Tab-separated table of C-alpha atoms in Angstrom:
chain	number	residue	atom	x	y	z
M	1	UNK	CA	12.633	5.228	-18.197
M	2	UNK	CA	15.366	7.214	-16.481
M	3	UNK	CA	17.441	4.911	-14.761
M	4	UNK	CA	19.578	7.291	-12.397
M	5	UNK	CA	16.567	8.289	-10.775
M	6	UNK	CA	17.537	6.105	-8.311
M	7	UNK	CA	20.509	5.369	-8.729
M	8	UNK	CA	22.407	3.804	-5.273
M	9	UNK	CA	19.515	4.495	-3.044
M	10	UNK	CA	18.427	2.029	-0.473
M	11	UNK	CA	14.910	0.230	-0.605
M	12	UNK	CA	13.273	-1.903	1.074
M	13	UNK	CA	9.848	-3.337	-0.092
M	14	UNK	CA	7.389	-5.138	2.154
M	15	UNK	CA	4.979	-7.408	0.518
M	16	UNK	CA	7.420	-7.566	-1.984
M	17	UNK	CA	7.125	-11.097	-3.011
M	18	UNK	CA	3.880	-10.226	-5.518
M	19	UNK	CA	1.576	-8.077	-6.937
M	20	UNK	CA	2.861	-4.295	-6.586
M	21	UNK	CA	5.499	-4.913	-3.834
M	22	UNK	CA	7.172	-7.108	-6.585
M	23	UNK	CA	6.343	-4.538	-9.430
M	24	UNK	CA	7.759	-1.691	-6.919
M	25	UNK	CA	11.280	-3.632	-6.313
M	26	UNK	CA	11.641	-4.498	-10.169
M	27	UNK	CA	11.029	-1.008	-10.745
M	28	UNK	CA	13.464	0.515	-8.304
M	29	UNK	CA	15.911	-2.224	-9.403
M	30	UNK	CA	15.767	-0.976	-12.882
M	31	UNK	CA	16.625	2.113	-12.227
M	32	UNK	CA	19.415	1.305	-10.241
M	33	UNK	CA	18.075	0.759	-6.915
M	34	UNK	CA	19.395	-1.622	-4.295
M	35	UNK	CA	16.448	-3.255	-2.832
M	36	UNK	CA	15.658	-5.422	-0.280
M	37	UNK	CA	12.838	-7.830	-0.692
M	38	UNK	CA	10.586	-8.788	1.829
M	39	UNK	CA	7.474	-11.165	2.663
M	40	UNK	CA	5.481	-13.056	4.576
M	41	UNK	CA	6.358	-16.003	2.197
M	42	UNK	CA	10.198	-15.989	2.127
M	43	UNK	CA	9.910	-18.342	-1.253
M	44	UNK	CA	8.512	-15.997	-2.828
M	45	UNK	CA	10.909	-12.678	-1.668
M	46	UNK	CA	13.506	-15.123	-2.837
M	47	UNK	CA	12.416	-15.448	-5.996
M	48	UNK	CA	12.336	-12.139	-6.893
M	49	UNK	CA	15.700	-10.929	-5.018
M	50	UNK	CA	17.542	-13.730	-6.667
M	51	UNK	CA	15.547	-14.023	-10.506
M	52	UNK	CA	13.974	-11.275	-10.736
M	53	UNK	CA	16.355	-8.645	-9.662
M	54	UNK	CA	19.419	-7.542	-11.702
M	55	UNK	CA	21.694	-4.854	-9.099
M	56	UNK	CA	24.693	-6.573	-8.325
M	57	UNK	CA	24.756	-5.111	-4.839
M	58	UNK	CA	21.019	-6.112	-3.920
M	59	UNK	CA	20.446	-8.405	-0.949
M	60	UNK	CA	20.551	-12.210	-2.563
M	61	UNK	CA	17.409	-13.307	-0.735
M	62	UNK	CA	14.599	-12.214	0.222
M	63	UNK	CA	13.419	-11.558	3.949
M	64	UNK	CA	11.203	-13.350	5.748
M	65	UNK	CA	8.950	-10.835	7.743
M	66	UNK	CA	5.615	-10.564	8.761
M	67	UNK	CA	5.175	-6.675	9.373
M	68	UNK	CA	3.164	-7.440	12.100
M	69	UNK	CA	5.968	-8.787	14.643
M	70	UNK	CA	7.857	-6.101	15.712
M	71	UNK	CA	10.893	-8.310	16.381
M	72	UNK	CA	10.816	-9.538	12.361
M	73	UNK	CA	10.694	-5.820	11.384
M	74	UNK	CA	13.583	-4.836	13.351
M	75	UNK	CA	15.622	-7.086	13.038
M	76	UNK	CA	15.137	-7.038	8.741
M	77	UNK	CA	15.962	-3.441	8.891
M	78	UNK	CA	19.134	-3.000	11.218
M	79	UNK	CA	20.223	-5.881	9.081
M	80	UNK	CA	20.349	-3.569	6.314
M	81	UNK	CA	21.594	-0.871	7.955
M	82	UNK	CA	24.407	-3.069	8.861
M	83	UNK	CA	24.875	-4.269	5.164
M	84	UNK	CA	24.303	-0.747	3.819
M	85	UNK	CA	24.555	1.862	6.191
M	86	UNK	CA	21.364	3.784	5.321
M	87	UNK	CA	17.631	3.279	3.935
M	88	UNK	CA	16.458	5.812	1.539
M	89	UNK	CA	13.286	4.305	0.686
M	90	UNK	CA	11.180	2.210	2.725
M	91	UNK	CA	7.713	0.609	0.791
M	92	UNK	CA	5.809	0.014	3.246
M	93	UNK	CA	3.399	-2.232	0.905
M	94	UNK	CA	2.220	-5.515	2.704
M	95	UNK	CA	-1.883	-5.645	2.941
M	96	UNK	CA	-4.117	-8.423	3.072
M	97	UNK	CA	-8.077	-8.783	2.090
M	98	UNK	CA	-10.741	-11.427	3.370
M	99	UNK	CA	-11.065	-14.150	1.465
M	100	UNK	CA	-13.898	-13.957	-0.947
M	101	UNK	CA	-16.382	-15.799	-0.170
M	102	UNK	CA	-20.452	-15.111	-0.899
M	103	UNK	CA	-22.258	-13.359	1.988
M	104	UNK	CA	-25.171	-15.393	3.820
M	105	UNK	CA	-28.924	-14.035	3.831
M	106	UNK	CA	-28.946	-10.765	5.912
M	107	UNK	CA	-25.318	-10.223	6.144
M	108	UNK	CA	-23.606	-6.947	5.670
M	109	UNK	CA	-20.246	-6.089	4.886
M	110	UNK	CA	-20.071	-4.889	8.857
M	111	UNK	CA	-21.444	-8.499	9.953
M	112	UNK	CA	-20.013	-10.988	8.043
M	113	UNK	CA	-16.888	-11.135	9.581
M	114	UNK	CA	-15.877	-12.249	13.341
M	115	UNK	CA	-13.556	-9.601	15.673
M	116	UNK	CA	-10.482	-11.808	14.925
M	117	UNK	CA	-10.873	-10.608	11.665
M	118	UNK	CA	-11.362	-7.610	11.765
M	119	UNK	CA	-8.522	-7.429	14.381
M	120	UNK	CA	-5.840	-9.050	11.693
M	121	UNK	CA	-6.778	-6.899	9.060
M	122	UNK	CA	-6.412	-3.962	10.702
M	123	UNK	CA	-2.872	-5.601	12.575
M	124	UNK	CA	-1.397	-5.884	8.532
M	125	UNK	CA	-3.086	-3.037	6.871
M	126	UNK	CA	-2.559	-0.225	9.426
M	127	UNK	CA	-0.707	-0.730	12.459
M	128	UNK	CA	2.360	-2.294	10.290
M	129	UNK	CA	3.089	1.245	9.135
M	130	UNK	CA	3.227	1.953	12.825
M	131	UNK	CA	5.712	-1.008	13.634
M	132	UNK	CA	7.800	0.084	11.379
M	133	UNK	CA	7.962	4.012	11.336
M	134	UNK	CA	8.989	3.539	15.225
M	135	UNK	CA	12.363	1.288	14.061
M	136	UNK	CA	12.889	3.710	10.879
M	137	UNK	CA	12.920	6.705	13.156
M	138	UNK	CA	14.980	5.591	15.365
M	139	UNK	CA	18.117	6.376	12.577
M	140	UNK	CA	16.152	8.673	10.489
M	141	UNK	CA	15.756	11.651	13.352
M	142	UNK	CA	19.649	11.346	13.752
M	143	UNK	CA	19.492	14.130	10.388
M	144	UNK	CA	21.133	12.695	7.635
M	145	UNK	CA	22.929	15.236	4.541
M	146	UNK	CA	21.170	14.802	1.540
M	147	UNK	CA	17.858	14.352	0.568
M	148	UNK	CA	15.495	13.295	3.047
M	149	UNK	CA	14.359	9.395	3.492
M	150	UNK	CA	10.964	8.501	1.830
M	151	UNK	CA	8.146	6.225	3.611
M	152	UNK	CA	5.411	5.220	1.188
M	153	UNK	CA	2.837	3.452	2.117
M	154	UNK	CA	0.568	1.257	-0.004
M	155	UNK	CA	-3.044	1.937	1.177
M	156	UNK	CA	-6.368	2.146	-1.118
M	157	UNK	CA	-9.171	4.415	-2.199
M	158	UNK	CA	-10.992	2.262	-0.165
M	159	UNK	CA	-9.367	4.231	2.449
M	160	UNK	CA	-10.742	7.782	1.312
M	161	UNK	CA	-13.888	6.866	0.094
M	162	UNK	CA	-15.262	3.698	1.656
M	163	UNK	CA	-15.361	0.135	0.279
M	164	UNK	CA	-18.801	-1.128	-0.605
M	165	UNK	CA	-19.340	-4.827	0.647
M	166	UNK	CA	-16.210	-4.958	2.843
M	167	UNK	CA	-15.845	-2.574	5.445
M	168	UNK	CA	-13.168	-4.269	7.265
M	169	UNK	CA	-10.626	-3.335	4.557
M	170	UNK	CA	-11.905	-0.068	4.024
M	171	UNK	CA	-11.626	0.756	7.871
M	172	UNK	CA	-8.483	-0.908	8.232
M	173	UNK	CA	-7.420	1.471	4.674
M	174	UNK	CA	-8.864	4.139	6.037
M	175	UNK	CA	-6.926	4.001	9.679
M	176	UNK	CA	-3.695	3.657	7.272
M	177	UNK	CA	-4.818	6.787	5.347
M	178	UNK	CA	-4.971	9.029	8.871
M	179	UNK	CA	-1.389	7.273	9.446
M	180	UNK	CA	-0.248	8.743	6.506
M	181	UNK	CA	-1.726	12.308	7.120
M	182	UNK	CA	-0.674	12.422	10.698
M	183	UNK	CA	3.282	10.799	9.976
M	184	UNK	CA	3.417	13.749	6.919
M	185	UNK	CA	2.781	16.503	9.277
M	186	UNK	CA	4.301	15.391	12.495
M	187	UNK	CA	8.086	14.421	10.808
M	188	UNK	CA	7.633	16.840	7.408
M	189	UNK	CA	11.395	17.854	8.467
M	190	UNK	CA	12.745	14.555	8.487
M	191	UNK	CA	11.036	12.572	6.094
M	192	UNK	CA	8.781	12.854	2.813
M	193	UNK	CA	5.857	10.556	3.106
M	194	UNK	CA	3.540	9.050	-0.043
M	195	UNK	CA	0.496	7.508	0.361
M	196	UNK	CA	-0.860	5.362	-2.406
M	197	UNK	CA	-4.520	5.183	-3.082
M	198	UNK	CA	-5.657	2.970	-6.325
M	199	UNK	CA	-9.163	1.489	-7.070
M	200	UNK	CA	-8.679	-2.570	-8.641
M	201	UNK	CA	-5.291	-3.605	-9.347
M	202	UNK	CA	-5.072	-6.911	-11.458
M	203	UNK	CA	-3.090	-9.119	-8.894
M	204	UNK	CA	-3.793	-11.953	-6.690
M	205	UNK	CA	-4.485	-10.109	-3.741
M	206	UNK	CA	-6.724	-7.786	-6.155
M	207	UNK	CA	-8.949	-10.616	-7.074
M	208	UNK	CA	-10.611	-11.190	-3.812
M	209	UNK	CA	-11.207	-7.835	-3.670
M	210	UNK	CA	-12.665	-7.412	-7.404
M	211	UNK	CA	-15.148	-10.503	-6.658
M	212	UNK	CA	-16.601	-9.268	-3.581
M	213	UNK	CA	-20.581	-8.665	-3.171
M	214	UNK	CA	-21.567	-5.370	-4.693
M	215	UNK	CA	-17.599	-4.376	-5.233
M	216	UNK	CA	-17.245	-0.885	-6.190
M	217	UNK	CA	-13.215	-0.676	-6.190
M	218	UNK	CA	-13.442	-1.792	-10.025
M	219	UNK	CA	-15.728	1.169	-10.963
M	220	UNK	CA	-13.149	2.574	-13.236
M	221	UNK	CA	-10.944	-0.180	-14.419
M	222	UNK	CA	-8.637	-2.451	-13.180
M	223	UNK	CA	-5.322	-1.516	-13.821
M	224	UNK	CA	-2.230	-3.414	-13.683
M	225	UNK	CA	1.027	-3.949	-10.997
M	226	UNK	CA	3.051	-1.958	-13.273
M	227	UNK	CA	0.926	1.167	-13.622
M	228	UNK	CA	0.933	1.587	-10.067
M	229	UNK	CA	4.685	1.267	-9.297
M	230	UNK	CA	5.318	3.688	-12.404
M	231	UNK	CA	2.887	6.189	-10.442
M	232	UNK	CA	4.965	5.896	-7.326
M	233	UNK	CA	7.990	6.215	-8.894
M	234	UNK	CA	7.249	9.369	-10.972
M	235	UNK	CA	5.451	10.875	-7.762
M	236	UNK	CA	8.756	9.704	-6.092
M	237	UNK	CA	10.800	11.321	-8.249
M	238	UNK	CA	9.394	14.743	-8.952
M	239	UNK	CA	8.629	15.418	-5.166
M	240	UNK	CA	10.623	17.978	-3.776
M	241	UNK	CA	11.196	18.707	0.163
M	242	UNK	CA	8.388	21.831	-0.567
M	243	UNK	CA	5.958	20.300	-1.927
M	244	UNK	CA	2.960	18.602	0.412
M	245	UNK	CA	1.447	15.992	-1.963
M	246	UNK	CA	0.855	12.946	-0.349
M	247	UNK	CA	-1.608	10.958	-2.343
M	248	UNK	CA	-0.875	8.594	-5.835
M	249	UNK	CA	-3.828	8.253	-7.480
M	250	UNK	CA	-3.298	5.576	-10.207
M	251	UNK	CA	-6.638	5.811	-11.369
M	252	UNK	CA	-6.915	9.874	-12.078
M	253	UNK	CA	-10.610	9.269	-11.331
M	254	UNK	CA	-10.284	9.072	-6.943
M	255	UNK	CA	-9.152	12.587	-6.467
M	256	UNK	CA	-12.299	13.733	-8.522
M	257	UNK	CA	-14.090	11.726	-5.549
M	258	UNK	CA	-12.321	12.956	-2.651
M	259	UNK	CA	-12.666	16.287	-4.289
M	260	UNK	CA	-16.403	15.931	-4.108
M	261	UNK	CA	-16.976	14.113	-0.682
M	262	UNK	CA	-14.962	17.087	0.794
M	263	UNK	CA	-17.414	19.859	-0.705
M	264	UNK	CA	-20.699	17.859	0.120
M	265	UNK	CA	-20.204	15.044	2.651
M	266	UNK	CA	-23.993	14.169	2.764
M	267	UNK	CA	-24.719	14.621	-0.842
M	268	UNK	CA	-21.332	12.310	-1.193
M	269	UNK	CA	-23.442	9.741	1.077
M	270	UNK	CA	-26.462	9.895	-0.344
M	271	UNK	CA	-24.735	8.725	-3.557
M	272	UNK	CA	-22.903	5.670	-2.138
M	273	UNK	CA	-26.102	4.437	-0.418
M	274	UNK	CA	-27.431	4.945	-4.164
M	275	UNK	CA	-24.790	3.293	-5.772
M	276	UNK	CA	-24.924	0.095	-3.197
M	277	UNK	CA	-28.699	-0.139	-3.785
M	278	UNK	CA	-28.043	-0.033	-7.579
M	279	UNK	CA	-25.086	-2.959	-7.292
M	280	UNK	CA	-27.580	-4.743	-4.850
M	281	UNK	CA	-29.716	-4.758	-7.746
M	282	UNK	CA	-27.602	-5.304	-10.259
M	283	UNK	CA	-26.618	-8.788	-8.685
M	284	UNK	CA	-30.211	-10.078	-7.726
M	285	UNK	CA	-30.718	-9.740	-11.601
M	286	UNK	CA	-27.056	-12.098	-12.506
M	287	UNK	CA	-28.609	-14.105	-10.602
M	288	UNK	CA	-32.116	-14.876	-12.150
């Protein structure tokens, strides 16, 4: 681990209070990041600002925010930029998943859920980004010197290639994944923007999504918290202002996929509506 990659840049993690937005600010911290933790559950942010964290100039606390409320996110990141002047690195990581629960008779993963639903899931997972690009912007299209700001954004392959069984997360991944595309070309000259896109990550949030009905997101492993924020990191790190990429693939395996939904589209179709017959299957028999 190098720790001057980061040395005295600004972070702020949303989501941060678990999982990979915890992961994410431990690893920035450790390489001499000041970051700024933040959650929907402030006991949690605290923990890991005050135990968890070891840069002598990081906030104390944690932040309470939900990303959805506009007023939360502004007012968490002016507070910063009061404290610190700048913010070289915002995660924009908070995401939430239905519950699991096991789908009645005839229910799809299109059905099974009511509009509210739907609405709040796509309210955290994709319009956040929105809420809080708009504040960023404001102070990052004033042109800094230096390297540009970062924006990373935690979304899922569910986003590129569908999610089996849920398709409220995968929409409201998939809306985030077009947010990504669109915010990389529209402000390429004043920001770099990352998109990360892993399969089944072994947290709490990931275990709702590895139990659902005819899941397909653990297909090629689930990996852990760690893996992911080393990803980001290294991506983070060995982007240059040139240099397009957008997408972290922790599992390798997704950009083989996208690869081959782009060349074939139908044939890529035909193959998921194989593959959900074949999990369909595959759970009438575990439960014989």
């Amino acid at each position: 681990m190098n720790a001057s990659r980061f040395w005295g840049k600004i972070v702020i993690v949303t989501g941060g209070g678990s999982g990979i937005g915890a992961r994410l600010a431990k690893a920035f911290d450790q390489e001499g990041a000041v970051v700024a933790v933040c959650d929907i559950r402030k006991d949690i942010a605290d923990d890991v600002a005050t135990n968890q964290l070891r840069n002598p100039l990081r906030p104390k606390t944690g932040y309470h925010v939900d990303v959805t409320n506009a007023e939360q996110v502004r007012y968490m990141i002016q507070d910063i930029l009061e404290k610190y002047g700048t913010i070289d690195i915002y995660c924009s990581n908070a995401g939430i998943i239905q519950p699991y629960d096991e789908p009645k008779e005839g229910e799809s993963g299109i059905t099974r859920y009511s509009e509210a639903k739907w609405k709040r899931l796509i309210e955290v997972n994709a319009l956040s980004h929105l809420i809080a690009v708009q504040e960023l912007l404001k102070n990052w299209n004033q042109g800094r010197p230096g390297s540009k700001p970062s924006f990373i954004m935690t979304a899922s392959a569910a986003g590129l290639l569908t999610q089996i069984g849920d398709a409220s997360y995968g929409v409201s991944k998939a809306a985030a994944v077009s947010f990504a595309e669109h915010l990389a070309i529209e402000h390429s000259d004043r920001l770099r923007v990352l998109c990360i896109c892993p399969q089944a990550v072994d947290t709490s949030f990931g275990e709702g999504m590895v139990q659902k009905t005819n899941n397909s997101a653990k297909k090629d492993g689930v990996i852990s918290p760690s893996i992911v924020a080393a990803c980001t990191l290294d991506a983070l790190s060995s982007q240059v202002e040139t240099d397009p990429s957008l997408f972290i693939f922790p599992h390798p395996e997704v950009a083989t996929y996208v690869k081959r939904k782009g060349v074939d589209h139908t044939r890529w179709l035909k193959g998921m509506i194989r593959f959900k017959k074949k999990q369909e299957q595959q759970m009438m028999k575990s439960k014989l």
